[in-house]
Coordinates of C-alpha atoms in Angstrom, one line a residue:
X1330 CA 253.2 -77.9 -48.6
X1331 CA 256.4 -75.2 -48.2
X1332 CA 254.3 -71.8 -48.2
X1333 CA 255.8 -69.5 -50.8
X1334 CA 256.1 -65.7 -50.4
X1335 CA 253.4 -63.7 -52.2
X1336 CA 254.9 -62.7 -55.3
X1337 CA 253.7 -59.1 -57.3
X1338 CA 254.7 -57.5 -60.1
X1339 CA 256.9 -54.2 -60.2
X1340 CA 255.3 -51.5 -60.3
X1341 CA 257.8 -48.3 -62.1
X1342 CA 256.3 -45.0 -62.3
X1343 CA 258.2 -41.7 -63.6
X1344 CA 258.6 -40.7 -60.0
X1345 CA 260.2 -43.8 -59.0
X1346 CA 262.3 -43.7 -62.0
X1347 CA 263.2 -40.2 -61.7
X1348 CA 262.3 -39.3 -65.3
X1349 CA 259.5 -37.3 -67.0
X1350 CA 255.7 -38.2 -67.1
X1351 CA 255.9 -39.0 -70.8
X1352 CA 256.8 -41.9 -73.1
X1353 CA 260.2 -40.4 -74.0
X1354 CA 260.7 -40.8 -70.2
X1355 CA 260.0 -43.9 -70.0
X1356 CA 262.5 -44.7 -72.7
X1357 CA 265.1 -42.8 -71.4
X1358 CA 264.9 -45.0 -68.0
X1359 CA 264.7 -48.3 -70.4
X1360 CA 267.6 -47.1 -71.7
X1361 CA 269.7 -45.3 -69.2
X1362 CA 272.6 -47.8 -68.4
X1363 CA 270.8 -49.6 -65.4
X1364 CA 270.8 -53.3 -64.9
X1365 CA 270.0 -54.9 -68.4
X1366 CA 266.1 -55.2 -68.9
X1367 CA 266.8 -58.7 -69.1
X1368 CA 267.8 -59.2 -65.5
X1369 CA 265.6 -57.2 -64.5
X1370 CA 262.3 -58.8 -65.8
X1371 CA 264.0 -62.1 -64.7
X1372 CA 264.5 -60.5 -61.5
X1373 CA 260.6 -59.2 -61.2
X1374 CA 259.1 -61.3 -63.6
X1375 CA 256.5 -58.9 -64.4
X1376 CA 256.7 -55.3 -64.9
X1377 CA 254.0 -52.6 -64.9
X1378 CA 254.7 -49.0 -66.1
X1379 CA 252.1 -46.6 -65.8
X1380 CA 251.9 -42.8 -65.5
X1381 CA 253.9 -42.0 -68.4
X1382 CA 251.2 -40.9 -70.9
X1383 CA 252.0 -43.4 -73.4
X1384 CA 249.5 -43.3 -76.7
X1385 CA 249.5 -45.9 -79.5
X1386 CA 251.7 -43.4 -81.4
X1387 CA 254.1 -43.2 -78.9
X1388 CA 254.4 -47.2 -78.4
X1389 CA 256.9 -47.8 -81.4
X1390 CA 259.9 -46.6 -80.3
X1391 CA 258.9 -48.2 -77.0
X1392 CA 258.5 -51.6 -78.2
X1393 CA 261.9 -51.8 -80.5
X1394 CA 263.6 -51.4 -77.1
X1395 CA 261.3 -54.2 -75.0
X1396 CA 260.6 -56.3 -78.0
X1397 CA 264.0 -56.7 -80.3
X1398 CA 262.3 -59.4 -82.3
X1399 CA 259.2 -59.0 -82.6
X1400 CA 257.1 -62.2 -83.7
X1401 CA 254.0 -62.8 -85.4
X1402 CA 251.2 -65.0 -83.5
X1403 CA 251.8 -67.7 -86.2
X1404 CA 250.2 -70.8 -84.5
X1405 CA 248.3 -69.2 -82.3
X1406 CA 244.7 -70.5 -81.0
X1407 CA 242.9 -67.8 -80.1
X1408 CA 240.8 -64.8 -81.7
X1409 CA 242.9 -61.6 -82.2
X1410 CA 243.0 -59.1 -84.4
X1411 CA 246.4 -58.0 -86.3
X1412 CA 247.0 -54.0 -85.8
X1413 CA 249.9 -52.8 -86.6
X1414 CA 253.5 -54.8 -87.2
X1415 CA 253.3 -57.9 -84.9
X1416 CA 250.9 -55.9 -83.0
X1417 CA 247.9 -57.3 -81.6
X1418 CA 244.7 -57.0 -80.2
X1419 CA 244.0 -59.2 -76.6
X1420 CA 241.8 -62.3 -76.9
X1421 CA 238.8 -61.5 -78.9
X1422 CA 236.2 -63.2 -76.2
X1423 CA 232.9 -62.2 -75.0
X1424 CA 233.6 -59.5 -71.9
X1425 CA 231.4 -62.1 -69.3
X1426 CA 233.8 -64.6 -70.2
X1427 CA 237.1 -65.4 -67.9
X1428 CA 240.2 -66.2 -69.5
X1429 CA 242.2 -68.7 -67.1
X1430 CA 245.8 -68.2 -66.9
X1431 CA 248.3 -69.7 -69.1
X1432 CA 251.3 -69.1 -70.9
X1433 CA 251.3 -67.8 -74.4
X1434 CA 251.9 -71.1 -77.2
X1435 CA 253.2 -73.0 -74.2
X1436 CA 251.2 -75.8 -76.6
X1437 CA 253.4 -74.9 -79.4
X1438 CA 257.0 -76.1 -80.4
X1439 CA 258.5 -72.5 -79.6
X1440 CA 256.6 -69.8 -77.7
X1441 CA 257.8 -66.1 -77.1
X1442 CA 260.1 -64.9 -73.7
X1443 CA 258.7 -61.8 -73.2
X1444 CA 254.7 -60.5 -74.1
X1445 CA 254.4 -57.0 -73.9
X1446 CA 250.7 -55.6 -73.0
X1447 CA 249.4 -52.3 -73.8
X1448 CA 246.0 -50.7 -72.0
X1449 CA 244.4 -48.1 -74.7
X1450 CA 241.5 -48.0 -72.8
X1451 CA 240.8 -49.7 -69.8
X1452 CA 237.4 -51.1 -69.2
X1453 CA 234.2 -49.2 -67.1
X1454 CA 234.6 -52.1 -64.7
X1455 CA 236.6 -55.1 -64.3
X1456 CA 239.1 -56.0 -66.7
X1457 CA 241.8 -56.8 -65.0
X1458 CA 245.0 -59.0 -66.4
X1459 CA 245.9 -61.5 -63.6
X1460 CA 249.1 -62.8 -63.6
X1461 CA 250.7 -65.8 -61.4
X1462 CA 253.7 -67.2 -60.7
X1463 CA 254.1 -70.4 -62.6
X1464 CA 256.1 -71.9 -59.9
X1465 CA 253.4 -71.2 -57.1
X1466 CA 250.9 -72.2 -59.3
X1467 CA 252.6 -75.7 -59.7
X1468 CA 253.2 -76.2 -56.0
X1469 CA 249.6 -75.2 -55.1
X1470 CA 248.6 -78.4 -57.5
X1471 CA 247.0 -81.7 -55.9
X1472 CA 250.3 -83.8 -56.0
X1473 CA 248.5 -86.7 -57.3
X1474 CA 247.5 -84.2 -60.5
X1475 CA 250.6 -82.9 -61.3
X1476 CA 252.2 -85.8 -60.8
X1477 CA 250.0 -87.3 -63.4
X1478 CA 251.5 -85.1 -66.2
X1479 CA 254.8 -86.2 -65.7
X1480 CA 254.8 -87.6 -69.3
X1481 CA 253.6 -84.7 -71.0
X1482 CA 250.3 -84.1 -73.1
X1483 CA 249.0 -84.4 -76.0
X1484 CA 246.9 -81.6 -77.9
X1485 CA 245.1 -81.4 -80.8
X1486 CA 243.2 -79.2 -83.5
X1487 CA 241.0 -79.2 -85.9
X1488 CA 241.6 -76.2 -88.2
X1489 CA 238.7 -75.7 -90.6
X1490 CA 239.1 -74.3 -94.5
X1491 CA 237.1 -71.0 -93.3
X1492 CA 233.5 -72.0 -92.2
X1493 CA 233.1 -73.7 -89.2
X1494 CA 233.7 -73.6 -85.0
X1495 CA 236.9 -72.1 -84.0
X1496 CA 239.9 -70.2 -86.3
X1497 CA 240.6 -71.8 -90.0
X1498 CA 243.6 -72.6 -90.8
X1499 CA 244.3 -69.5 -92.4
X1500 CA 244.4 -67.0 -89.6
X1501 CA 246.1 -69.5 -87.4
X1502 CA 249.0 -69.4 -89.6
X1503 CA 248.5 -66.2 -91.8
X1504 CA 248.7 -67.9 -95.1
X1505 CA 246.5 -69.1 -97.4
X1506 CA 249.8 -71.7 -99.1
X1507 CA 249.3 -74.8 -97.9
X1508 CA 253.1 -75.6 -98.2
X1509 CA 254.3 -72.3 -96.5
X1510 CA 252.0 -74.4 -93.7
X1511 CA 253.8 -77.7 -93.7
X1512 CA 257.2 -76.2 -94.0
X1513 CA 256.1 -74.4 -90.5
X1514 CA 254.8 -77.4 -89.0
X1515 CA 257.9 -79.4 -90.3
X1516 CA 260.0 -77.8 -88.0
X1517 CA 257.5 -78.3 -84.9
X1518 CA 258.1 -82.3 -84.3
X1519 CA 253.8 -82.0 -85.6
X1520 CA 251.7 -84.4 -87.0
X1521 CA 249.3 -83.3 -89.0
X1522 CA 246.9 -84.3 -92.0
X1523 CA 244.9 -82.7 -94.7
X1524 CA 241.1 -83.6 -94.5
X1525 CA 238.8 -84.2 -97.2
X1526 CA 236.4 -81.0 -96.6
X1527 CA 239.9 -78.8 -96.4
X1528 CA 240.4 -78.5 -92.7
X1529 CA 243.4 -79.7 -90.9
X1530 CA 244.6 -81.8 -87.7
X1531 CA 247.6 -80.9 -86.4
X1532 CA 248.6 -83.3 -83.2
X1533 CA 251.4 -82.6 -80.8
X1534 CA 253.3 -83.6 -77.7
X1535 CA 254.3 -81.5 -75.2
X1536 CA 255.8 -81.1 -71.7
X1537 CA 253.8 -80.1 -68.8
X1538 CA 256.2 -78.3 -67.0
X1539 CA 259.5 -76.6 -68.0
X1540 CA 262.5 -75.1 -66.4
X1541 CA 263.2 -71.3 -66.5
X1542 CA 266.1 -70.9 -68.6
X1543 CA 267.5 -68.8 -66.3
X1544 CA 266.8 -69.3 -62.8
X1545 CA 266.2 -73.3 -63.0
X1546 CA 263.0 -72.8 -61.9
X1547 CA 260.6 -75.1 -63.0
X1548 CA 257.2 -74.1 -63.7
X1549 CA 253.5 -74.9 -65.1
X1550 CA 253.7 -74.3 -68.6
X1551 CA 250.4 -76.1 -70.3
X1552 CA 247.2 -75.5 -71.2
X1553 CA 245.4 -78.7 -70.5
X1554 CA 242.9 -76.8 -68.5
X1555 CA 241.6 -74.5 -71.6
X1556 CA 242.5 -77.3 -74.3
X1557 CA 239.9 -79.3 -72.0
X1558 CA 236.0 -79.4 -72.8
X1559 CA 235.0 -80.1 -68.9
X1560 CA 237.2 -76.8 -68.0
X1561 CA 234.3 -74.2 -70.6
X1562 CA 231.7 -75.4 -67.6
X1563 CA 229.3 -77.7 -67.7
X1564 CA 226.6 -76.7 -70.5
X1565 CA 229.6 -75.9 -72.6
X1566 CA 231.0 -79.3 -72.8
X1567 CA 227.3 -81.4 -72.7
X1568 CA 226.3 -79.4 -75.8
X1569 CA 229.7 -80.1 -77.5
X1570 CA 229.9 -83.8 -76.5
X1571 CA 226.2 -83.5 -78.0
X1572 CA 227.4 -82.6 -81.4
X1573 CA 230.9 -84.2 -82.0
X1574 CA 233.4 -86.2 -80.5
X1575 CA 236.0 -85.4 -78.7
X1576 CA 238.9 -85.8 -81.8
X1577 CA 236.5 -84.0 -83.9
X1578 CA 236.6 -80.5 -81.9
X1579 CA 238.5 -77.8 -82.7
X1580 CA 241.1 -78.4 -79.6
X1581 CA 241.3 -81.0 -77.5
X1582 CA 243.8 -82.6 -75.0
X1583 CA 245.1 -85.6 -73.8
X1584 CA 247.5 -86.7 -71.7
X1585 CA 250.8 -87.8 -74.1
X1586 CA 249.8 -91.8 -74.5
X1587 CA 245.9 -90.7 -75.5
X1588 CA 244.3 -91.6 -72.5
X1589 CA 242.0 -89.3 -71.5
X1590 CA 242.3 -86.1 -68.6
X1591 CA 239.5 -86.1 -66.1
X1592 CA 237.5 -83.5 -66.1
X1593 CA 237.8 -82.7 -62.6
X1594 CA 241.6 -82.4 -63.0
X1595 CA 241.2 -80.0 -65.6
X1596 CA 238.7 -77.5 -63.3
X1597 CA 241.3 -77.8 -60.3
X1598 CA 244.0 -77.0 -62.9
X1599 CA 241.8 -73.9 -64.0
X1600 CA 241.2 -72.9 -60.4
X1601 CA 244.0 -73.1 -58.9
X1602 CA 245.8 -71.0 -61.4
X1603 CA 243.1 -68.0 -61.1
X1604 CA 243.3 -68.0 -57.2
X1605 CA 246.7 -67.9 -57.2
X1606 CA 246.9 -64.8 -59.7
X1607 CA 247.5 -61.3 -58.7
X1608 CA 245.2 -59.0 -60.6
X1609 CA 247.0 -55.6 -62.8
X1610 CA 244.1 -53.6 -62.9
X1611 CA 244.7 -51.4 -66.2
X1612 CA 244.5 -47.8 -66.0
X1613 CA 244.5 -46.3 -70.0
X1614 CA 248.1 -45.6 -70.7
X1615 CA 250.0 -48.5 -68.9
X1616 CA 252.2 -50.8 -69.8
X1617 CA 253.1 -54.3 -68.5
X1618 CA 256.0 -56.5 -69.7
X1619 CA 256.3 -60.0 -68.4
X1620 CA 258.4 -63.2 -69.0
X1621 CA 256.3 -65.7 -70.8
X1622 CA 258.1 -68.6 -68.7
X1623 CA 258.1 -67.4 -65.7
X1624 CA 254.7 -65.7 -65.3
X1625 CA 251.5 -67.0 -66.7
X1626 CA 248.2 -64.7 -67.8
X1627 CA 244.7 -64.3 -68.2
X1628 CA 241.6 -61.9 -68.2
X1629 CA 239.1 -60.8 -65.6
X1630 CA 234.9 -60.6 -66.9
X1631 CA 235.0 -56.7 -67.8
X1632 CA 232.0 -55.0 -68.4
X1633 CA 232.4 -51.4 -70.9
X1634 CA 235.3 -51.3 -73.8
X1635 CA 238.4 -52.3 -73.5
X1636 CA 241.1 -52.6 -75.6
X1637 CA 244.5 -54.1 -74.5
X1638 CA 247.0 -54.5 -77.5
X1639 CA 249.6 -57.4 -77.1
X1640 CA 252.8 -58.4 -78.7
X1641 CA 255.8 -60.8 -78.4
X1642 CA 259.2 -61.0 -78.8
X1643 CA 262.1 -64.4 -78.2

């Protein structure tokens, strides 16, 4: 396999930008009549901002510029917290826990450009956000594996009526109105049905990889590794199998014509991905844009608070 370049994130602080130490500085370089931020990001892929004393109060103005469109995390699969407008809290798991990279509703029928992350306070140790380049991370596969996704995937969830394992259908889709739900999932290409104790399936099929829309690249862009029981580690998955089958958890994936992913293929997916990452470690204050396609993220085992606030624009 061709050896790619190391790839990093840009790294802007106010000295290399020439500006003040404060968030008005940092807007006034957003906005100064460079390159468009677009091209830029494209450019980088990632961008990390840090020294310019930004506070929660201060992020507003900030993320209007970054984040024109701000979108809710309607269909979203994992824990958060909503904080302010389209403003959310990081993945609400355990700090022992590692989140393996991925791209944000890559599973889903339309998924954000650009995720903006913001460290209020960084963690007493560990922490970090790694971030890897999807197109490294897909070269770095076992042929034979991603070659074996050429048809796409297929993932599934079971959304319970507010009592059970993993997020109800409620907060995946902040609503209580079933119908405001199937008009979403309508315009997805989703199959879904309403179960008898209230919960809800929702089935879909999805590529494995994509090509940037800009740069042709084409990247990883799934989540069969975290949609995959074998890929929580071992005593995860035996006490799941133990209590349901597979179509009964509350995600699952396949590849797209049912037939099962081997577990094996799943941790190499998961692996791979993680030792390809570069690590930002936060410091309180900073700020890190990415592009969704391009780059995909994940979480370091932190011990301490921490409290990373994300959001996501199109």
């Amino acid at each position: 396999m061709e050896t790619r370049r190391r790839w990093l994130p840009t790294e802007i602080d106010p000295e290399t930008a020439g500006v003040p130490a404060t968030p008005e500085g940092l807007l006034r370089h957003l906005t100064d009549g460079g390159a468009p931020l677009e091209d830029r990001l494209t450019e980088a892929k990632a961008l990390v901002f840090r020294g310019f004393g930004l506070r929660p109060d201060a992020l507003e103005p900030i993320m209007n510029f970054l984040l024109p469109n701000r979108l809710a995390y309607v269909h979203g699969n994992s824990p958060r917290t909503k904080v302010g407008a389209n403003l959310y809290t990081s993945t609400e798991y355990p700090p022992e826990f590692v989140i393996s990279m991925h791209n944000e509703l890559s599973y889903a029928a339309k998924w954000p450009t650009r995720l903006m992350f913001f460290c209020e306070q960084a963690a007493e140790t560990g922490g970090a956000t790694p971030v890897v380049d999807g197109t490294l991370w897909l070269d770095s596969l076992d042929p034979e594996v991603s070659a074996a996704f050429a048809a796409g995937l297929r993932y599934t969830q079971n959304l319970h009526d507010g009592y059970g394992l993993g997020k109800s259908w409620q907060d995946t889709f902040e609503t209580g109105d079933r119908a405001e739900v199937e008009r979403f999932l309508a315009g997805t290409e989703a199959e879904w049905t309403w179960k008898p104790d209230g919960s809800l399936r929702v089935t879909q099929l999805r590529p494995a990889t994509v090509k940037h829309p800009v740069t042709g690249e084409e990247v990883w862009f799934n989540q069969a590794d975290q949609w995959h029981a074998a890929a929580l580690g071992d005593d995860t998955a035996a006490a799941l199998a133990a209590i349901m089958p597979p179509e009964d958890l509350p995600q699952s994936v396949a590849f797209a014509d049912g037939s099962p992913i081997p577990g094996e293929w799943a941790v190499h997916i998961r692996d791979v991905g993680l030792a390809s990452a570069v690590d930002v470690d936060w410091r309180t204050g900073d700020l890190m844009l990415i592009d969704n396609i391009a780059v995909g993220h994940g979480r370091r085992s932190f011990t301490g608070k921490r409290r990373v606030l994300v959001a996501m624009s199109d």
